[in-house]
């Protein structure tokens, strides 16, 4: 079809096919492997000759007669489209290769298959003209400069068939060289760039022998070798004072079977004139190869003997790219066969020499032959040139021929031919002197004897040859071989006969100053025999040497110098032209490759589009099925867990494990423990001996990390006694990956520190882009995608942060490459991933996850307005992190690859999160308290005036500091603020918040907080709590300073007060910190004596017992008693000596064995008057001006230099090992917080002017004399509106919606629905029916956007509420199942995201509002009348009749007492949470009774404390 289109359509179509689409290159690329299909050849010939293929029998016999009949006999031979010739050449080359493979023993099927298996021959290039505007590849243009393309594009009626055929033939001859070359040299054509780059070297093979094995050689034919001779070794047997002719390349041809017996390189003699090829070419006997060779020779013969103005063979411009030895062999092969053919043609018809054009062409041919011989590219060509030119000159010297006018007119051409012959003879004679094979010299001199008539018939202007020839011929008389001497004597005799006068004159001039008898004796050679003459010459050797080497050496030296210079210049020109041609070929090859590449790409794209339309549907269907199966599996697992959890049908079948929920409450306290969704098998064993290895290795990279981090010779604090850690011991423990699960529908906890791998890794392809799109909320759009790493504990989880139009998404396990493609993290390029993240884990970015691990690809999402705050953070002292806080109490520390990416991400998040701009400390909305606890003034740029004020003002400009100084903020809350401003975060264990040791008395039975001796010295660091210890550390500093090591500045402390090991050792009894500790310890607990098991022992070690322990505390010491208990029953082993088992932490005597009392008393000490007066000194040491510099030196507060930011720039460390070691030190051995205060921190005010709060004067509470306001309906709920500054009273089945209270909700309708109304107009703005199967029993707003409903169907439902100007939308979040009777009571804590529900049967359940899962079952019994959750400390009060029960947030009962008489009962309750949610000295619980009395009680610290009551009065 294509052949008919190209022929039938107009010529413009064919031109566009060739030029615009590169069709010829594509056809050549596609068709060459189908060379054995006859129809392909007929189609190509049809295009070539412009024949309509529809009239050709494609099934007819494929032979020469059939082709002639099809294309020549009918329409004549008119090559109208020569552009198709490259395709024909490629077909010929591919077929010839297959035939050679078949001849060499490869079966026909395999030979054909090997050609069909690839689209193009390996490393084979055809440099042809495939475009009409390109110039021809050889000198085939006409005199007027018209190129092949110009001839081809002329109108059909104006083009002569002979010219077109001649042009096609000349074009084809060049390309046939590319077909013939691989067959002759048995080597593929190399890329032109390869040869071009090796042109700087004269001998790219460095003198090694190059084997020539013709592809079709028979088994008995010897392999021939092209051997390179050093050009500098020419004429080594001549005397040193005699220069030699130099060739640019010295190649000789030898047989490989005789190579072992020939110690020195030699040159083989060419065959007799009747032989038509080199001996080494006997193997090239395939009929197709011979046919191609004959065609090439016929073209060259036609150009020389028929055409006018022969441009020259120019083989050096036409030989395909290859090794220079191969090119020399191939050029010699073509020249030898061409000369033999032309010589035979001239001998058969010598009259052809009578044509002047023939003689002119032969003159140019002779010049090219001379250059080829002198430059060394015509191997052993001197003899053949002698025979060829000798035969021509012999005929031209015939008397009758000389008299012809045409011959006389061409006398100059004949002179040039003869001069080339003489120069070649001189070159060969000089080379024979350097050979060690006398037979070659004898044979060549015998040829000179044979051609004596031609040799000695030179013109007068060529008499210089006689002197030079005499000089070289005398050197042969000095040869050691008698045969050479004899041949030299014969030549001397012939010379004296043919050129007697000239020879005598030369000898006479040479003998000036010599004995006259010497000249006479030499001239007697014509009369004497050889033996006599040689004997005479030997007797007069000294005189003859003086005569010849003195008189004739100078002409020879001048001749050699001139010839060498000409040869070098010609070689330079040739090499330059060769390079130009190589560049042209290279550009053409690149153009064709680009065409083929575009074609392949477009063709593949076309095919893939056809295939992809259905395969994509199948792929998506399969992916959807897998997602559905995964969802079903996850849902089933969640359902299974819900059945096995408290209040489930299968409750109690499995023991529950607990972990700390990382949701932050008020003052950033993390109080709640939740069920561990992925409990690890508790087969950890404590270390028994130092030599005992860890029981389980979860990472195989431990050794590499130990080798790297172990280079840091720092001291690590012992967490329990005075024994010193070694750096390599810590590094040995850092070998285990922790895992991190998510909060999605699978119910796993996203705060877990363990990173789980993907068990289906390596399976079928998954469309990650589609996975991302499926993760988006409806109608949301992606605006930006960033690669981030989520820092979790000690490790990081790589993933994507997607900024949508309405939501924010965090996807783990995915990566966006630089080309925009989203792939799995394991498929991401190494250079684009975060290398620092892998350095701290000791894992190579390309490592696959170990078997059994899961690389999670979980999705988390938040609305844009749920982003509470965004702060810049540091990771490994690099400004590459941000911390994002959400209003649900969760936060994430995200890192990027560099600071610029971090800043860009920060700005985008800041601009797209409106809540981060509108919130301020004065904002009284429902989320302001959380924003106040995490705000960082550094995130809000100050004006120049503000900075000027900070420098000169006496008081602090920081609003948080001012509040603390004025007594409006507790010490705990202020320390949390300072840690936040310093970049300390719960998400990174290496930058965990730091709190001070407050107490120093851990031995007394009772704690006296009025005694200053009960407190530690806050003006000094932990290393200076005793004078002796302070002196030791100062002595250490002085000893280091005297060493004068500039790379290691002196320091007081080699360990730090806050490290990941310290944090995890404190929290070792609580998940997920157990996994982090095991990560550091290599999978097992440390020795029992080295664990944190006693408060007193820890204080003793840190304050005075150990020089390697200066640790401070963490915030949990002041609010979380659970971390002191071993609720999960871990086996920590037994202490040495007494064998005491390690379980819960041993408390001071004044704690009475109750962790709650210890935490309460420790917090009370932190808020005491003594600490308030001295806390600013400790802040100066850790966060202030005494942290660094001279002030730190004076305060004995200098730590290792790598613990300070700016000591080393990690990005500028080039050595990978040094960088890894530095990162290991920073990550494992502590990081000094950012210096928040540059000046001395001001002290806190005495607090006398601070107004007293209700907790300190509850006894003085009285009822107001009159009501605040009266309400006619029954009041079921009271709410205070800060905006309106009044109480909001709600009637039954009605609730006002804060914080603006411009809407309200009603329920209790028969349809089981709810309705929203506008408060001002009473207009219905939202109606939602049948949200429960039965009647709704109670409703609660956790916040304005979270609604909880409960009904008689025992189901608790959670809804998301969104508001428009005149409408309300309700979105289901989830349903909670666990009650077996109607739910009657709901209570919630917004700060802790906790929901309490109670049913008619008295069952009380706690729920997690973030994950919508049950946390625990509190109690069962009588129906609950009321319940409340303290929003600051998380305590829970539940009232049943006369009973009041007080629980901790984690379900531990504090007290259960009767609070009223039998005829009374409690109907309502409330906590006093304080003004500004600050610390209260006493916790107050208010209860309302049926008798109209409100009672207040002081909540106890433990069940052993007693309640105190104060009656307020009746209402």
PDB file of C-alpha atoms in Angstrom, residues 3-210:
ATOM      1  CA  UNK A   3       4.630   1.631  -2.390  1.00  0.00           C
ATOM      2  CA  UNK A   4       1.505   2.429  -4.407  1.00  0.00           C
ATOM      3  CA  UNK A   5       0.880   5.642  -2.473  1.00  0.00           C
ATOM      4  CA  UNK A   6       4.435   6.877  -3.075  1.00  0.00           C
ATOM      5  CA  UNK A   7       4.288   6.107  -6.804  1.00  0.00           C
ATOM      6  CA  UNK A   8       0.729   7.038  -7.727  1.00  0.00           C
ATOM      7  CA  UNK A   9       0.574  10.354  -5.871  1.00  0.00           C
ATOM      8  CA  UNK A  10       2.339  13.471  -6.990  1.00  0.00           C
ATOM      9  CA  UNK A  11       6.035  13.970  -6.387  1.00  0.00           C
ATOM     10  CA  UNK A  12       5.282  16.454  -3.617  1.00  0.00           C
ATOM     11  CA  UNK A  13       3.829  13.581  -1.564  1.00  0.00           C
ATOM     12  CA  UNK A  14       7.047  11.588  -1.886  1.00  0.00           C
ATOM     13  CA  UNK A  15       9.084  14.630  -0.933  1.00  0.00           C
ATOM     14  CA  UNK A  16       7.012  15.215   2.175  1.00  0.00           C
ATOM     15  CA  UNK A  17       7.282  11.537   3.023  1.00  0.00           C
ATOM     16  CA  UNK A  18      11.080  11.775   2.901  1.00  0.00           C
ATOM     17  CA  UNK A  19      11.667  15.173   4.434  1.00  0.00           C
ATOM     18  CA  UNK A  20       8.926  15.895   6.937  1.00  0.00           C
ATOM     19  CA  UNK A  21       8.186  12.455   8.342  1.00  0.00           C
ATOM     20  CA  UNK A  22      11.572  10.769   7.809  1.00  0.00           C
ATOM     21  CA  UNK A  23       9.800   7.925   6.079  1.00  0.00           C
ATOM     22  CA  UNK A  24      12.913   6.536   4.355  1.00  0.00           C
ATOM     23  CA  UNK A  25      14.786   6.199   7.646  1.00  0.00           C
ATOM     24  CA  UNK A  26      11.774   4.493   9.200  1.00  0.00           C
ATOM     25  CA  UNK A  27      11.416   2.092   6.263  1.00  0.00           C
ATOM     26  CA  UNK A  28      15.105   1.261   6.465  1.00  0.00           C
ATOM     27  CA  UNK A  29      14.774   0.640  10.179  1.00  0.00           C
ATOM     28  CA  UNK A  30      11.669  -1.499   9.867  1.00  0.00           C
ATOM     29  CA  UNK A  31      12.218  -3.499   6.666  1.00  0.00           C
ATOM     30  CA  UNK A  32      15.815  -4.674   6.942  1.00  0.00           C
ATOM     31  CA  UNK A  33      14.973  -7.693   9.061  1.00  0.00           C
ATOM     32  CA  UNK A  34      12.473  -8.853   6.409  1.00  0.00           C
ATOM     33  CA  UNK A  35      15.085  -9.134   3.650  1.00  0.00           C
ATOM     34  CA  UNK A  36      14.071 -12.715   2.838  1.00  0.00           C
ATOM     35  CA  UNK A  37      10.549 -11.723   1.742  1.00  0.00           C
ATOM     36  CA  UNK A  38      10.547 -11.347  -2.088  1.00  0.00           C
ATOM     37  CA  UNK A  39       7.549  -9.033  -2.053  1.00  0.00           C
ATOM     38  CA  UNK A  40       9.538  -6.509  -0.014  1.00  0.00           C
ATOM     39  CA  UNK A  41      12.207  -6.347  -2.733  1.00  0.00           C
ATOM     40  CA  UNK A  42       9.632  -5.943  -5.472  1.00  0.00           C
ATOM     41  CA  UNK A  43       7.957  -3.139  -3.511  1.00  0.00           C
ATOM     42  CA  UNK A  44      11.286  -1.330  -3.062  1.00  0.00           C
ATOM     43  CA  UNK A  45      12.158  -1.703  -6.745  1.00  0.00           C
ATOM     44  CA  UNK A  46       8.688  -0.505  -7.665  1.00  0.00           C
ATOM     45  CA  UNK A  47       9.306   2.673  -5.675  1.00  0.00           C
ATOM     46  CA  UNK A  48      12.806   3.033  -7.165  1.00  0.00           C
ATOM     47  CA  UNK A  49      11.642   2.785 -10.761  1.00  0.00           C
ATOM     48  CA  UNK A  50       8.262   4.473 -10.222  1.00  0.00           C
ATOM     49  CA  UNK A  51       6.198   1.409 -11.161  1.00  0.00           C
ATOM     50  CA  UNK A  52       2.665   0.875  -9.967  1.00  0.00           C
ATOM     51  CA  UNK A  53       2.914  -2.202  -7.795  1.00  0.00           C
ATOM     52  CA  UNK A  54      -0.668  -3.137  -8.498  1.00  0.00           C
ATOM     53  CA  UNK A  55       0.464  -4.352 -11.938  1.00  0.00           C
ATOM     54  CA  UNK A  56       3.307  -6.512 -10.597  1.00  0.00           C
ATOM     55  CA  UNK A  57       2.924 -10.152  -9.687  1.00  0.00           C
ATOM     56  CA  UNK A  58       4.181 -10.293  -6.132  1.00  0.00           C
ATOM     57  CA  UNK A  59       3.880 -14.081  -6.079  1.00  0.00           C
ATOM     58  CA  UNK A  60       5.893 -14.632  -9.254  1.00  0.00           C
ATOM     59  CA  UNK A  61       9.369 -16.205  -9.380  1.00  0.00           C
ATOM     60  CA  UNK A  62      11.987 -13.990  -7.812  1.00  0.00           C
ATOM     61  CA  UNK A  63      14.932 -14.052 -10.217  1.00  0.00           C
ATOM     62  CA  UNK A  64      16.824 -11.707 -12.454  1.00  0.00           C
ATOM     63  CA  UNK A  65      14.684 -12.461 -15.492  1.00  0.00           C
ATOM     64  CA  UNK A  66      11.499 -11.774 -13.536  1.00  0.00           C
ATOM     65  CA  UNK A  67      12.810  -8.490 -12.203  1.00  0.00           C
ATOM     66  CA  UNK A  68      13.952  -7.402 -15.681  1.00  0.00           C
ATOM     67  CA  UNK A  69      10.573  -8.262 -17.070  1.00  0.00           C
ATOM     68  CA  UNK A  70       8.770  -6.375 -14.300  1.00  0.00           C
ATOM     69  CA  UNK A  71      10.831  -3.205 -14.175  1.00  0.00           C
ATOM     70  CA  UNK A  72      12.927  -2.932 -17.339  1.00  0.00           C
ATOM     71  CA  UNK A  73      11.212  -4.658 -20.260  1.00  0.00           C
ATOM     72  CA  UNK A  74       7.836  -3.032 -19.819  1.00  0.00           C
ATOM     73  CA  UNK A  75       8.449   0.557 -18.875  1.00  0.00           C
ATOM     74  CA  UNK A  76      12.169   1.006 -19.292  1.00  0.00           C
ATOM     75  CA  UNK A  77      14.712   1.530 -16.553  1.00  0.00           C
ATOM     76  CA  UNK A  78      14.095   4.924 -14.997  1.00  0.00           C
ATOM     77  CA  UNK A  79      15.239   5.349 -11.403  1.00  0.00           C
ATOM     78  CA  UNK A  80      12.770   8.032 -10.433  1.00  0.00           C
ATOM     79  CA  UNK A  81      13.096   7.725  -6.669  1.00  0.00           C
ATOM     80  CA  UNK A  82      16.720   7.025  -5.707  1.00  0.00           C
ATOM     81  CA  UNK A  83      15.890   8.042  -2.142  1.00  0.00           C
ATOM     82  CA  UNK A  84      14.707   4.448  -1.616  1.00  0.00           C
ATOM     83  CA  UNK A  85      18.218   3.101  -2.211  1.00  0.00           C
ATOM     84  CA  UNK A  86      19.200   3.204   1.503  1.00  0.00           C
ATOM     85  CA  UNK A  87      16.373   0.781   2.191  1.00  0.00           C
ATOM     86  CA  UNK A  88      17.621  -1.574  -0.544  1.00  0.00           C
ATOM     87  CA  UNK A  89      21.166  -1.316   0.806  1.00  0.00           C
ATOM     88  CA  UNK A  90      19.971  -2.118   4.328  1.00  0.00           C
ATOM     89  CA  UNK A  91      18.104  -5.155   3.012  1.00  0.00           C
ATOM     90  CA  UNK A  92      21.235  -6.338   1.204  1.00  0.00           C
ATOM     91  CA  UNK A  93      23.392  -5.856   4.267  1.00  0.00           C
ATOM     92  CA  UNK A  94      20.982  -7.670   6.562  1.00  0.00           C
ATOM     93  CA  UNK A  95      20.646 -10.552   4.120  1.00  0.00           C
ATOM     94  CA  UNK A  96      24.394 -10.818   3.619  1.00  0.00           C
ATOM     95  CA  UNK A  97      24.914 -11.037   7.349  1.00  0.00           C
ATOM     96  CA  UNK A  98      22.374 -13.810   7.646  1.00  0.00           C
ATOM     97  CA  UNK A  99      24.037 -15.754   4.815  1.00  0.00           C
ATOM     98  CA  UNK A 100      27.436 -15.387   6.464  1.00  0.00           C
ATOM     99  CA  UNK A 101      26.011 -16.724   9.689  1.00  0.00           C
ATOM    100  CA  UNK A 102      24.577 -19.646   7.795  1.00  0.00           C
ATOM    101  CA  UNK A 103      27.935 -20.344   6.109  1.00  0.00           C
ATOM    102  CA  UNK A 104      29.722 -20.229   9.449  1.00  0.00           C
ATOM    103  CA  UNK A 105      27.573 -23.023  10.826  1.00  0.00           C
ATOM    104  CA  UNK A 106      24.547 -21.221  12.200  1.00  0.00           C
ATOM    105  CA  UNK A 107      21.304 -22.943  11.166  1.00  0.00           C
ATOM    106  CA  UNK A 108      19.198 -21.043   8.716  1.00  0.00           C
ATOM    107  CA  UNK A 109      16.338 -20.634  11.141  1.00  0.00           C
ATOM    108  CA  UNK A 110      18.620 -19.199  13.802  1.00  0.00           C
ATOM    109  CA  UNK A 111      20.357 -16.940  11.293  1.00  0.00           C
ATOM    110  CA  UNK A 112      17.050 -15.550  10.108  1.00  0.00           C
ATOM    111  CA  UNK A 113      15.711 -15.318  13.609  1.00  0.00           C
ATOM    112  CA  UNK A 114      18.749 -13.373  14.765  1.00  0.00           C
ATOM    113  CA  UNK A 115      18.105 -10.834  12.052  1.00  0.00           C
ATOM    114  CA  UNK A 116      14.419 -10.689  12.819  1.00  0.00           C
ATOM    115  CA  UNK A 117      14.930 -10.349  16.552  1.00  0.00           C
ATOM    116  CA  UNK A 118      16.332  -6.863  16.313  1.00  0.00           C
ATOM    117  CA  UNK A 119      15.141  -3.857  14.467  1.00  0.00           C
ATOM    118  CA  UNK A 120      18.628  -2.944  13.301  1.00  0.00           C
ATOM    119  CA  UNK A 121      21.991  -4.700  13.009  1.00  0.00           C
ATOM    120  CA  UNK A 122      24.101  -4.213  16.093  1.00  0.00           C
ATOM    121  CA  UNK A 123      26.617  -1.396  15.759  1.00  0.00           C
ATOM    122  CA  UNK A 124      26.096  -1.149  12.002  1.00  0.00           C
ATOM    123  CA  UNK A 125      25.527   2.176  10.298  1.00  0.00           C
ATOM    124  CA  UNK A 126      24.750   3.033   6.693  1.00  0.00           C
ATOM    125  CA  UNK A 127      25.674   6.603   5.920  1.00  0.00           C
ATOM    126  CA  UNK A 128      23.535   7.335   2.913  1.00  0.00           C
ATOM    127  CA  UNK A 129      21.733  10.339   1.566  1.00  0.00           C
ATOM    128  CA  UNK A 130      18.105   9.920   2.497  1.00  0.00           C
ATOM    129  CA  UNK A 131      17.043  13.496   1.871  1.00  0.00           C
ATOM    130  CA  UNK A 132      16.975  15.205  -1.513  1.00  0.00           C
ATOM    131  CA  UNK A 133      18.703  18.367  -0.369  1.00  0.00           C
ATOM    132  CA  UNK A 134      21.747  16.503   1.034  1.00  0.00           C
ATOM    133  CA  UNK A 135      24.959  16.323  -1.043  1.00  0.00           C
ATOM    134  CA  UNK A 136      26.111  12.962  -2.467  1.00  0.00           C
ATOM    135  CA  UNK A 137      28.419  10.866  -0.327  1.00  0.00           C
ATOM    136  CA  UNK A 138      31.227  10.633  -2.928  1.00  0.00           C
ATOM    137  CA  UNK A 139      32.393  12.795  -5.750  1.00  0.00           C
ATOM    138  CA  UNK A 140      29.584  11.902  -8.043  1.00  0.00           C
ATOM    139  CA  UNK A 141      28.314  15.376  -8.870  1.00  0.00           C
ATOM    140  CA  UNK A 142      28.327  16.680 -12.396  1.00  0.00           C
ATOM    141  CA  UNK A 143      30.614  19.446 -13.604  1.00  0.00           C
ATOM    142  CA  UNK A 144      28.046  22.178 -13.032  1.00  0.00           C
ATOM    143  CA  UNK A 145      27.801  21.113  -9.383  1.00  0.00           C
ATOM    144  CA  UNK A 146      24.367  19.553  -9.554  1.00  0.00           C
ATOM    145  CA  UNK A 147      24.056  16.940  -6.826  1.00  0.00           C
ATOM    146  CA  UNK A 148      22.341  13.616  -6.853  1.00  0.00           C
ATOM    147  CA  UNK A 149      19.334  15.152  -5.209  1.00  0.00           C
ATOM    148  CA  UNK A 150      19.153  17.861  -7.849  1.00  0.00           C
ATOM    149  CA  UNK A 151      19.203  15.239 -10.586  1.00  0.00           C
ATOM    150  CA  UNK A 152      16.598  13.161  -8.824  1.00  0.00           C
ATOM    151  CA  UNK A 153      14.215  16.039  -8.373  1.00  0.00           C
ATOM    152  CA  UNK A 154      14.236  17.211 -12.014  1.00  0.00           C
ATOM    153  CA  UNK A 155      11.070  16.713 -14.034  1.00  0.00           C
ATOM    154  CA  UNK A 156      10.697  13.241 -15.508  1.00  0.00           C
ATOM    155  CA  UNK A 157      10.662  14.421 -19.096  1.00  0.00           C
ATOM    156  CA  UNK A 158      13.969  16.309 -18.756  1.00  0.00           C
ATOM    157  CA  UNK A 159      16.034  13.575 -17.145  1.00  0.00           C
ATOM    158  CA  UNK A 160      17.973  11.191 -19.381  1.00  0.00           C
ATOM    159  CA  UNK A 161      17.708   7.557 -18.356  1.00  0.00           C
ATOM    160  CA  UNK A 162      21.483   7.086 -18.719  1.00  0.00           C
ATOM    161  CA  UNK A 163      22.251   9.982 -16.377  1.00  0.00           C
ATOM    162  CA  UNK A 164      19.739   8.773 -13.803  1.00  0.00           C
ATOM    163  CA  UNK A 165      21.083   5.235 -14.038  1.00  0.00           C
ATOM    164  CA  UNK A 166      24.661   6.492 -13.803  1.00  0.00           C
ATOM    165  CA  UNK A 167      23.801   8.589 -10.799  1.00  0.00           C
ATOM    166  CA  UNK A 168      22.051   5.683  -9.138  1.00  0.00           C
ATOM    167  CA  UNK A 169      24.990   3.409  -9.906  1.00  0.00           C
ATOM    168  CA  UNK A 170      27.545   5.834  -8.515  1.00  0.00           C
ATOM    169  CA  UNK A 171      25.402   6.350  -5.433  1.00  0.00           C
ATOM    170  CA  UNK A 172      25.017   2.625  -4.980  1.00  0.00           C
ATOM    171  CA  UNK A 173      28.767   2.030  -5.319  1.00  0.00           C
ATOM    172  CA  UNK A 174      29.450   4.132  -2.233  1.00  0.00           C
ATOM    173  CA  UNK A 175      26.869   2.314  -0.219  1.00  0.00           C
ATOM    174  CA  UNK A 176      28.089  -1.078  -1.389  1.00  0.00           C
ATOM    175  CA  UNK A 177      31.300  -0.372   0.480  1.00  0.00           C
ATOM    176  CA  UNK A 178      29.235  -0.384   3.662  1.00  0.00           C
ATOM    177  CA  UNK A 179      27.796  -3.750   2.690  1.00  0.00           C
ATOM    178  CA  UNK A 180      31.145  -5.251   1.758  1.00  0.00           C
ATOM    179  CA  UNK A 181      33.157  -3.905   4.700  1.00  0.00           C
ATOM    180  CA  UNK A 182      31.807  -6.181   7.482  1.00  0.00           C
ATOM    181  CA  UNK A 183      32.181  -9.243   5.259  1.00  0.00           C
ATOM    182  CA  UNK A 184      35.830  -8.520   4.491  1.00  0.00           C
ATOM    183  CA  UNK A 185      37.146  -7.479   7.888  1.00  0.00           C
ATOM    184  CA  UNK A 186      34.722  -9.562   9.992  1.00  0.00           C
ATOM    185  CA  UNK A 187      33.848  -6.557  12.134  1.00  0.00           C
ATOM    186  CA  UNK A 188      30.760  -4.431  12.430  1.00  0.00           C
ATOM    187  CA  UNK A 189      30.862  -0.805  11.463  1.00  0.00           C
ATOM    188  CA  UNK A 190      31.395   1.300  14.550  1.00  0.00           C
ATOM    189  CA  UNK A 191      29.759   4.554  15.466  1.00  0.00           C
ATOM    190  CA  UNK A 192      31.428   7.508  13.707  1.00  0.00           C
ATOM    191  CA  UNK A 193      31.730   9.287  17.051  1.00  0.00           C
ATOM    192  CA  UNK A 194      33.866   6.410  18.291  1.00  0.00           C
ATOM    193  CA  UNK A 195      36.336   6.728  15.448  1.00  0.00           C
ATOM    194  CA  UNK A 196      36.228  10.490  15.692  1.00  0.00           C
ATOM    195  CA  UNK A 197      37.213  10.373  19.344  1.00  0.00           C
ATOM    196  CA  UNK A 198      40.032   7.897  18.693  1.00  0.00           C
ATOM    197  CA  UNK A 199      41.541  10.008  15.936  1.00  0.00           C
ATOM    198  CA  UNK A 200      43.792  11.680  18.473  1.00  0.00           C
ATOM    199  CA  UNK A 201      45.686   8.395  18.675  1.00  0.00           C
ATOM    200  CA  UNK A 202      47.655   7.317  15.602  1.00  0.00           C
ATOM    201  CA  UNK A 203      47.399   3.647  16.565  1.00  0.00           C
ATOM    202  CA  UNK A 204      44.233   3.050  18.570  1.00  0.00           C
ATOM    203  CA  UNK A 205      45.114  -0.602  18.992  1.00  0.00           C
ATOM    204  CA  UNK A 206      48.477   0.371  20.545  1.00  0.00           C
ATOM    205  CA  UNK A 207      50.453  -1.886  18.268  1.00  0.00           C
ATOM    206  CA  UNK A 208      48.525  -5.083  18.963  1.00  0.00           C
ATOM    207  CA  UNK A 209      47.886  -7.570  16.177  1.00  0.00           C
ATOM    208  CA  UNK A 210      44.444  -7.360  14.619  1.00  0.00           C
TER     209      UNK A 210
END
